[in-house]
């Protein structure tokens, strides 16, 4: 009978081999993989896991982006900037470096794709975790009667932060949440984000001047922080990464979805559209103007943002380029096609293979539950 531990060890070894062979195939300057394979095998036998070289980590993080089937922005996968913080496993250090990550990513002008990799899971000890879905998120305060102030998507993490001692923000619809970080083998702790780490864009419309008075805003840097970076059998549970926004993520989803900020009815009414019948296409017309506002606002603020037409074209260019290198591009059509004007983009008019490759960014079941709004802290039994 194979013991559990042996089983895990041989999974790690299988995945490590696949990864190292892939790397040496794509980066021949790394030399003959034989020596490295022997080293890693010995390390796994002795410790149950192994440590990536700096070059392996960089390659792994970039290829994990290349393998992100839901991401339309993969053309630049090879320029991901990798910050190696594998020696940081304590909550305070992670919060500090997460803030620094945001400063580096936002820069003064253009947004740069960055990942910060913290300590991995070890057989003897789980790695650290960031509970927030993204480094920057707006609080969602559940009010009696079932309404929410702020972003309803984040009620679970808001409740967890409050329970861990966060006093709460001023109570606006756009209160930035603190980070909830769990150091290796520690209890989770809350850390407010320093103001200078959070770049935000006020939402205004190029012609509709009244929109400015609504006080809408969104942050400039989307940095996913609850996915695990998996490279060659090693899991890095805290490895926040960012790109820049495509306008529709904000204008057609975050601000528009019924279960998010739900702004279409109010916006359409203010536009004077007939909201009494679907057939006036008031939702469609409101969506277009809201999305113009988002793109215009980011441009005006000098924050990088892309539009869905440009990004669809780039994605098709990415597919061409990858295929010339002998690689296929796995993709999830339902995520790649933009949420508005799908058929006006090239990605709509074709199909993709949705196979899962490794290295990859994967979602832990726990993180998934929290993103669904389920409370993460079990209520303490009395
Ligand atoms: N859709 C998510 C949001 O609206 C962000 C996901 C990552 N997006 C990106 N452009 N890198 O916050």
Short mmCIF file of C-alpha atoms and ligand atoms in Angstrom, two decimals:
data_model
loop_
_atom_site.label_atom_id
_atom_site.label_comp_id
_atom_site.label_asym_id
_atom_site.label_seq_id
_atom_site.Cartn_x
_atom_site.Cartn_y
_atom_site.Cartn_z
CA UNK A 1 0.00 0.00 0.00
CA UNK A 2 1.24 3.48 -0.81
CA UNK A 3 1.17 5.82 2.16
CA UNK A 4 -0.35 9.27 1.72
CA UNK A 5 2.98 11.00 2.11
CA UNK A 6 4.63 8.84 -0.56
CA UNK A 7 1.76 9.51 -2.91
CA UNK A 8 2.18 13.27 -2.47
CA UNK A 9 5.92 13.00 -2.98
CA UNK A 10 5.53 11.16 -6.23
CA UNK A 11 2.93 13.70 -7.46
CA UNK A 12 5.41 16.46 -6.74
CA UNK A 13 8.12 14.59 -8.60
CA UNK A 14 5.87 13.95 -11.62
CA UNK A 15 4.90 17.62 -11.82
CA UNK A 16 8.45 18.78 -11.19
CA UNK A 17 9.74 16.70 -14.10
CA UNK A 18 7.09 18.03 -16.49
CA UNK A 19 7.88 21.57 -15.46
CA UNK A 20 11.67 21.30 -15.63
CA UNK A 21 11.54 19.61 -19.02
CA UNK A 22 9.22 22.33 -20.30
CA UNK A 23 11.52 25.02 -19.03
CA UNK A 24 14.67 23.51 -20.50
CA UNK A 25 12.86 23.00 -23.80
CA UNK A 26 11.74 26.63 -23.98
CA UNK A 27 14.90 28.09 -22.46
CA UNK A 28 17.69 25.97 -23.94
CA UNK A 29 20.29 28.31 -22.46
CA UNK A 30 19.40 26.69 -19.11
CA UNK A 31 21.45 23.73 -20.31
CA UNK A 32 20.95 19.98 -19.97
CA UNK A 33 17.98 19.26 -17.68
CA UNK A 34 19.58 16.02 -16.44
CA UNK A 35 21.62 17.61 -13.70
CA UNK A 36 18.78 19.76 -12.41
CA UNK A 37 16.38 16.81 -12.47
CA UNK A 38 18.73 14.75 -10.34
CA UNK A 39 19.13 17.58 -7.84
CA UNK A 40 15.40 18.13 -7.55
CA UNK A 41 14.72 14.43 -7.17
CA UNK A 42 17.16 14.19 -4.28
CA UNK A 43 15.66 17.28 -2.65
CA UNK A 44 12.13 15.87 -2.92
CA UNK A 45 13.24 12.56 -1.43
CA UNK A 46 14.88 14.34 1.48
CA UNK A 47 12.30 17.06 2.19
CA UNK A 48 9.09 16.21 0.31
CA UNK A 49 9.43 19.32 -1.83
CA UNK A 50 12.03 21.49 -3.57
CA UNK A 51 13.03 25.11 -4.05
CA UNK A 52 12.80 26.71 -7.49
CA UNK A 53 15.75 28.69 -8.75
CA UNK A 54 15.03 32.35 -9.35
CA UNK A 55 14.95 31.69 -13.13
CA UNK A 56 12.50 28.81 -12.72
CA UNK A 57 10.22 31.00 -10.64
CA UNK A 58 10.21 33.77 -13.24
CA UNK A 59 9.57 31.33 -16.07
CA UNK A 60 6.85 29.53 -14.07
CA UNK A 61 4.97 32.70 -13.12
CA UNK A 62 5.02 33.93 -16.72
CA UNK A 63 3.91 30.64 -18.22
CA UNK A 64 1.13 30.43 -15.61
CA UNK A 65 -0.16 33.70 -17.06
CA UNK A 66 0.19 32.29 -20.58
CA UNK A 67 -1.95 29.36 -19.43
CA UNK A 68 -4.75 31.52 -17.97
CA UNK A 69 -7.66 30.47 -20.15
CA UNK A 70 -9.91 33.27 -18.95
CA UNK A 71 -7.46 36.11 -19.61
CA UNK A 72 -7.76 38.05 -22.87
CA UNK A 73 -4.65 40.11 -22.07
CA UNK A 74 -1.98 37.46 -22.50
CA UNK A 75 -0.04 39.03 -25.36
CA UNK A 76 2.48 40.41 -22.87
CA UNK A 77 2.88 37.29 -20.74
CA UNK A 78 6.62 37.25 -21.23
CA UNK A 79 7.15 40.69 -19.74
CA UNK A 80 5.57 39.98 -16.35
CA UNK A 81 7.78 41.46 -13.68
CA UNK A 82 8.41 38.90 -10.93
CA UNK A 83 9.20 40.02 -7.38
CA UNK A 84 10.77 37.17 -5.46
CA UNK A 85 9.68 37.39 -1.81
CA UNK A 86 9.70 33.70 -1.03
CA UNK A 87 11.45 34.40 2.23
CA UNK A 88 8.54 36.48 3.48
CA UNK A 89 6.00 34.35 5.35
CA UNK A 90 4.82 36.66 8.17
CA UNK A 91 1.62 38.68 7.87
CA UNK A 92 3.23 42.08 8.52
CA UNK A 93 5.92 41.55 5.90
CA UNK A 94 3.35 40.39 3.36
CA UNK A 95 1.12 43.42 3.94
CA UNK A 96 4.12 45.73 3.55
CA UNK A 97 5.27 44.09 0.32
CA UNK A 98 1.72 43.95 -1.06
CA UNK A 99 1.50 47.73 -0.66
CA UNK A 100 4.88 48.13 -2.32
CA UNK A 101 3.66 45.88 -5.14
CA UNK A 102 0.76 48.29 -5.78
CA UNK A 103 3.09 51.30 -5.83
CA UNK A 104 5.41 49.63 -8.33
CA UNK A 105 2.51 48.43 -10.50
CA UNK A 106 0.80 51.82 -10.62
CA UNK A 107 3.99 53.79 -11.18
CA UNK A 108 3.47 57.41 -12.09
CA UNK A 109 1.87 56.79 -15.43
CA UNK A 110 1.59 53.43 -17.14
CA UNK A 111 0.54 50.37 -15.20
CA UNK A 112 2.98 47.46 -15.25
CA UNK A 113 2.07 43.78 -14.89
CA UNK A 114 3.72 42.59 -11.67
CA UNK A 115 3.59 39.51 -9.45
CA UNK A 116 4.95 39.23 -5.91
CA UNK A 117 5.60 35.66 -4.86
CA UNK A 118 5.57 34.89 -1.13
CA UNK A 119 6.51 31.68 0.68
CA UNK A 120 5.18 28.42 -0.81
CA UNK A 121 3.28 25.65 0.95
CA UNK A 122 5.73 23.19 2.47
CA UNK A 123 4.88 19.61 3.43
CA UNK A 124 5.40 20.52 7.08
CA UNK A 125 3.81 23.95 7.01
CA UNK A 126 1.22 25.74 4.87
CA UNK A 127 2.31 28.97 3.20
CA UNK A 128 0.80 32.35 4.03
CA UNK A 129 -2.51 33.53 2.54
CA UNK A 130 -4.11 36.75 1.54
CA UNK A 131 -7.85 36.42 2.07
CA UNK A 132 -8.88 39.38 -0.07
CA UNK A 133 -9.86 38.50 -3.62
CA UNK A 134 -7.85 41.49 -4.85
CA UNK A 135 -5.36 43.70 -3.04
CA UNK A 136 -7.71 46.64 -3.58
CA UNK A 137 -11.42 46.04 -3.08
CA UNK A 138 -14.30 48.19 -1.89
CA UNK A 139 -16.14 47.21 1.27
CA UNK A 140 -19.69 45.91 1.11
CA UNK A 141 -21.59 46.64 4.31
CA UNK A 142 -24.69 44.49 4.65
CA UNK A 143 -27.54 46.63 6.01
CA UNK A 144 -30.67 45.39 7.74
CA UNK A 145 -33.35 44.72 5.14
CA UNK A 146 -30.90 43.06 2.78
CA UNK A 147 -29.42 46.15 1.10
CA UNK A 148 -25.68 46.69 0.83
CA UNK A 149 -23.63 49.88 1.02
CA UNK A 150 -20.65 49.52 -1.32
CA UNK A 151 -19.74 46.47 -3.39
CA UNK A 152 -22.08 43.55 -2.62
CA UNK A 153 -19.43 41.16 -3.90
CA UNK A 154 -17.27 41.88 -0.89
CA UNK A 155 -19.66 41.43 2.02
CA UNK A 156 -17.91 38.21 3.12
CA UNK A 157 -14.44 39.73 3.36
CA UNK A 158 -15.86 42.94 4.88
CA UNK A 159 -17.51 40.94 7.64
CA UNK A 160 -14.31 38.95 8.22
CA UNK A 161 -12.24 42.16 8.47
CA UNK A 162 -14.70 43.70 10.93
CA UNK A 163 -14.63 40.57 13.04
CA UNK A 164 -10.84 40.64 13.08
CA UNK A 165 -10.87 44.12 14.54
CA UNK A 166 -11.12 46.48 11.55
CA UNK A 167 -13.16 49.44 12.80
CA UNK A 168 -14.75 49.89 9.36
CA UNK A 169 -14.33 52.77 6.92
CA UNK A 170 -16.29 56.01 6.65
CA UNK A 171 -19.25 54.12 5.19
CA UNK A 172 -19.15 55.39 1.60
CA UNK A 173 -19.91 53.20 -1.40
CA UNK A 174 -16.15 53.11 -2.12
CA UNK A 175 -14.35 52.40 1.18
CA UNK A 176 -11.07 50.60 0.48
CA UNK A 177 -10.88 47.36 2.47
CA UNK A 178 -7.88 46.51 4.61
CA UNK A 179 -5.81 43.48 3.71
CA UNK A 180 -6.64 40.32 5.63
CA UNK A 181 -3.41 38.35 5.79
CA UNK A 182 -2.66 35.05 7.42
CA UNK A 183 1.00 34.45 8.04
CA UNK A 184 2.36 30.91 7.85
CA UNK A 185 0.91 29.07 10.85
CA UNK A 186 -0.58 32.30 12.28
CA UNK A 187 -4.08 33.69 12.80
CA UNK A 188 -5.34 36.16 10.16
CA UNK A 189 -4.71 39.85 10.84
CA UNK A 190 -5.97 43.07 9.25
CA UNK A 191 -3.72 45.72 7.74
CA UNK A 192 -5.12 48.97 6.33
CA UNK A 193 -3.56 49.78 2.94
CA UNK A 194 -1.45 52.96 3.01
CA UNK A 195 -3.23 55.68 1.04
CA UNK A 196 -0.32 56.18 -1.35
CA UNK A 197 -0.60 52.55 -2.46
CA UNK A 198 -4.15 52.98 -3.76
CA UNK A 199 -4.46 54.82 -7.04
CA UNK A 200 -8.06 55.68 -7.90
CA UNK A 201 -9.84 57.24 -10.85
CA UNK A 202 -12.92 59.46 -10.48
CA UNK A 203 -15.53 58.51 -13.07
CA UNK A 204 -16.69 61.32 -15.35
CA UNK A 205 -18.29 61.33 -18.80
CA UNK A 206 -16.89 63.18 -21.83
CA UNK A 207 -20.21 65.01 -22.41
CA UNK A 208 -22.62 64.24 -19.58
CA UNK A 209 -21.33 66.64 -16.97
CA UNK A 210 -23.78 65.57 -14.27
CA UNK A 211 -22.09 62.17 -13.94
CA UNK A 212 -19.15 63.71 -12.05
CA UNK A 213 -21.54 64.61 -9.21
CA UNK A 214 -22.41 60.98 -8.63
CA UNK A 215 -19.03 60.49 -6.96
CA UNK A 216 -18.30 57.21 -8.73
CA UNK A 217 -14.73 55.97 -8.73
CA UNK A 218 -12.72 52.86 -9.37
CA UNK A 219 -9.17 51.81 -8.50
CA UNK A 220 -6.57 51.65 -11.26
CA UNK A 221 -4.78 48.38 -10.47
CA UNK A 222 -6.66 45.05 -10.49
CA UNK A 223 -4.41 42.73 -8.44
CA UNK A 224 -5.79 39.23 -7.90
CA UNK A 225 -4.57 38.00 -4.52
CA UNK A 226 -6.47 34.83 -3.67
CA UNK A 227 -5.23 32.50 -6.38
CA UNK A 228 -2.51 29.97 -5.87
CA UNK A 229 0.43 29.98 -8.26
CA UNK A 230 1.21 26.35 -9.00
CA UNK A 231 4.57 25.57 -10.57
CA UNK A 232 5.91 22.05 -11.01
CA UNK A 233 4.09 20.61 -8.00
CA UNK A 234 4.87 23.55 -5.71
CA UNK A 235 1.99 25.77 -4.59
CA UNK A 236 2.48 29.46 -3.77
CA UNK A 237 -0.81 30.37 -2.09
CA UNK A 238 0.10 34.05 -1.66
CA UNK A 239 1.24 35.41 -5.01
CA UNK A 240 -0.73 38.56 -5.91
CA UNK A 241 -0.48 39.57 -9.58
CA UNK A 242 -1.85 42.46 -11.60
CA UNK A 243 -2.37 43.66 -15.13
CA UNK A 244 -4.34 46.71 -16.19
CA UNK A 245 -8.07 47.03 -16.64
CA UNK A 246 -10.14 46.50 -19.74
CA UNK A 247 -12.87 49.16 -19.48
CA UNK A 248 -15.76 46.69 -19.73
CA UNK A 249 -14.72 44.96 -16.50
CA UNK A 250 -15.72 48.14 -14.70
CA UNK A 251 -18.31 49.69 -17.00
CA UNK A 252 -20.19 46.56 -18.02
CA UNK A 253 -19.75 44.45 -14.89
CA UNK A 254 -18.57 46.08 -11.63
CA UNK A 255 -20.73 49.18 -11.94
CA UNK A 256 -23.52 47.56 -13.94
CA UNK A 257 -24.24 44.00 -12.77
CA UNK A 258 -27.45 43.65 -10.77
CA UNK A 259 -25.53 42.03 -7.94
CA UNK A 260 -22.75 44.63 -7.97
CA UNK A 261 -23.29 48.43 -8.12
CA UNK A 262 -26.40 48.00 -10.28
CA UNK A 263 -26.24 51.49 -11.82
CA UNK A 264 -28.06 50.92 -15.10
CA UNK A 265 -31.61 51.80 -13.97
CA UNK A 266 -30.55 55.07 -12.36
CA UNK A 267 -28.18 55.98 -15.20
CA UNK A 268 -30.76 55.22 -17.91
CA UNK A 269 -33.42 57.20 -16.09
CA UNK A 270 -31.09 60.21 -15.86
CA UNK A 271 -30.43 59.84 -19.60
CA UNK A 272 -34.17 60.16 -20.12
CA UNK A 273 -34.53 56.70 -21.65
CA UNK A 274 -37.76 54.75 -21.51
CA UNK A 275 -37.10 52.17 -18.82
CA UNK A 276 -40.66 50.82 -18.86
CA UNK A 277 -39.91 48.40 -21.69
CA UNK A 278 -36.93 46.23 -22.55
CA UNK A 279 -37.52 47.04 -26.20
CA UNK A 280 -36.29 50.60 -25.86
CA UNK A 281 -32.91 48.95 -25.32
CA UNK A 282 -32.31 51.32 -22.40
CA UNK A 283 -29.88 48.90 -20.76
CA UNK A 284 -27.82 48.61 -23.91
CA UNK A 285 -27.73 52.37 -24.44
CA UNK A 286 -26.84 53.04 -20.82
CA UNK A 287 -24.07 50.42 -20.97
CA UNK A 288 -22.43 52.12 -23.93
CA UNK A 289 -22.36 55.53 -22.22
CA UNK A 290 -21.17 54.09 -18.93
CA UNK A 291 -18.32 52.36 -20.74
CA UNK A 292 -17.40 55.53 -22.58
CA UNK A 293 -17.23 57.24 -19.21
CA UNK A 294 -14.86 54.60 -17.78
CA UNK A 295 -12.44 54.77 -20.73
CA UNK A 296 -12.54 58.56 -20.80
CA UNK A 297 -11.95 58.80 -17.04
CA UNK A 298 -8.93 56.50 -17.04
CA UNK A 299 -7.44 58.30 -20.06
CA UNK A 300 -7.95 61.65 -18.41
CA UNK A 301 -6.30 60.40 -15.21
CA UNK A 302 -3.36 58.96 -17.16
CA UNK A 303 -4.08 55.44 -15.87
CA UNK A 304 -3.58 52.58 -18.35
CA UNK A 305 -6.82 51.05 -19.55
CA UNK A 306 -7.65 49.08 -22.65
CA UNK A 307 -10.88 48.74 -24.62
CA UNK A 308 -12.45 45.49 -25.70
CA UNK A 309 -11.90 46.05 -29.43
CA UNK A 310 -8.16 46.64 -29.05
CA UNK A 311 -7.81 43.79 -26.60
CA UNK A 312 -9.66 41.31 -28.81
CA UNK A 313 -7.33 42.19 -31.68
CA UNK A 314 -4.29 41.79 -29.46
CA UNK A 315 -5.51 38.43 -28.26
CA UNK A 316 -5.83 37.18 -31.84
CA UNK A 317 -2.31 38.50 -32.52
CA UNK A 318 -1.17 36.58 -29.43
CA UNK A 319 -2.70 33.38 -30.79
CA UNK A 320 -0.90 33.89 -34.12
CA UNK A 321 2.40 34.53 -32.44
CA UNK A 322 2.09 31.52 -30.14
CA UNK A 323 1.10 29.23 -33.01
CA UNK A 324 4.15 30.34 -34.97
CA UNK A 325 6.16 29.12 -31.97
CA UNK A 326 4.41 25.78 -32.10
CA UNK A 327 2.15 26.36 -29.11
CA UNK A 328 -1.62 26.40 -29.03
CA UNK A 329 -3.48 28.92 -26.88
CA UNK A 330 -6.07 27.39 -24.57
CA UNK A 331 -8.95 29.75 -23.83
CA UNK A 332 -12.41 29.87 -22.29
CA UNK A 333 -14.70 31.50 -24.87
CA UNK A 334 -17.29 32.54 -22.28
CA UNK A 335 -14.65 34.61 -20.47
CA UNK A 336 -12.71 35.87 -23.47
CA UNK A 337 -15.67 37.37 -25.34
CA UNK A 338 -16.33 40.82 -23.85
CA UNK A 339 -19.58 41.42 -21.95
CA UNK A 340 -20.78 44.07 -24.41
CA UNK A 341 -20.71 44.13 -28.23
CA UNK A 342 -19.35 40.59 -28.37
CA UNK A 343 -20.11 40.06 -32.05
CA UNK A 344 -18.30 43.29 -32.96
CA UNK A 345 -15.02 41.69 -31.83
CA UNK A 346 -13.00 39.01 -33.60
CA UNK A 347 -12.84 36.64 -30.62
CA UNK A 348 -16.61 36.09 -30.83
CA UNK A 349 -16.38 34.48 -34.26
CA UNK A 350 -14.31 31.45 -33.42
CA UNK A 351 -13.89 28.69 -30.90
CA UNK A 352 -11.06 27.85 -28.53
CA UNK A 353 -9.67 24.76 -26.93
CA UNK A 354 -10.25 25.05 -23.17
CA UNK A 355 -7.68 22.50 -21.95
CA UNK A 356 -5.89 23.22 -18.65
CA UNK A 357 -2.12 23.47 -18.74
CA UNK A 358 0.50 23.84 -16.00
CA UNK A 359 2.02 26.02 -14.48
CA UNK A 360 -1.24 27.77 -13.62
CA UNK A 361 -3.09 30.13 -11.32
CA UNK A 362 -5.71 28.08 -9.50
CA UNK A 363 -8.45 28.94 -7.04
CA UNK A 364 -8.54 27.29 -3.62
CA UNK A 365 -11.96 26.05 -2.54
CA UNK A 366 -11.74 28.29 0.53
CA UNK A 367 -11.06 31.36 -1.59
CA UNK A 368 -13.93 30.43 -3.88
CA UNK A 369 -16.33 30.20 -0.93
CA UNK A 370 -15.30 33.63 0.29
CA UNK A 371 -15.71 35.14 -3.17
CA UNK A 372 -19.26 33.75 -3.17
CA UNK A 373 -19.90 35.83 -0.07
CA UNK A 374 -19.78 32.98 2.42
CA UNK A 375 -18.26 34.04 5.74
CA UNK A 376 -14.77 32.67 6.12
CA UNK A 377 -14.48 32.68 9.87
CA UNK A 378 -16.59 30.02 11.46
CA UNK A 379 -18.63 31.61 14.21
CA UNK A 380 -17.03 30.66 17.48
CA UNK A 381 -19.10 28.10 19.40
CA UNK A 382 -20.16 29.34 22.82
N1 LIG B 1 -12.57 41.52 -13.46
C1 LIG B 1 -11.87 41.88 -12.26
C2 LIG B 1 -12.34 43.24 -11.76
O1 LIG B 1 -13.16 43.86 -12.40
C3 LIG B 1 -10.37 41.93 -12.48
C4 LIG B 1 -9.75 40.69 -13.08
C5 LIG B 1 -8.37 40.93 -13.65
N2 LIG B 1 -8.44 41.90 -14.71
C6 LIG B 1 -7.37 42.39 -15.38
N3 LIG B 1 -7.58 43.28 -16.28
N4 LIG B 1 -6.13 41.97 -15.13
O2 LIG B 1 -11.91 43.74 -10.77
#
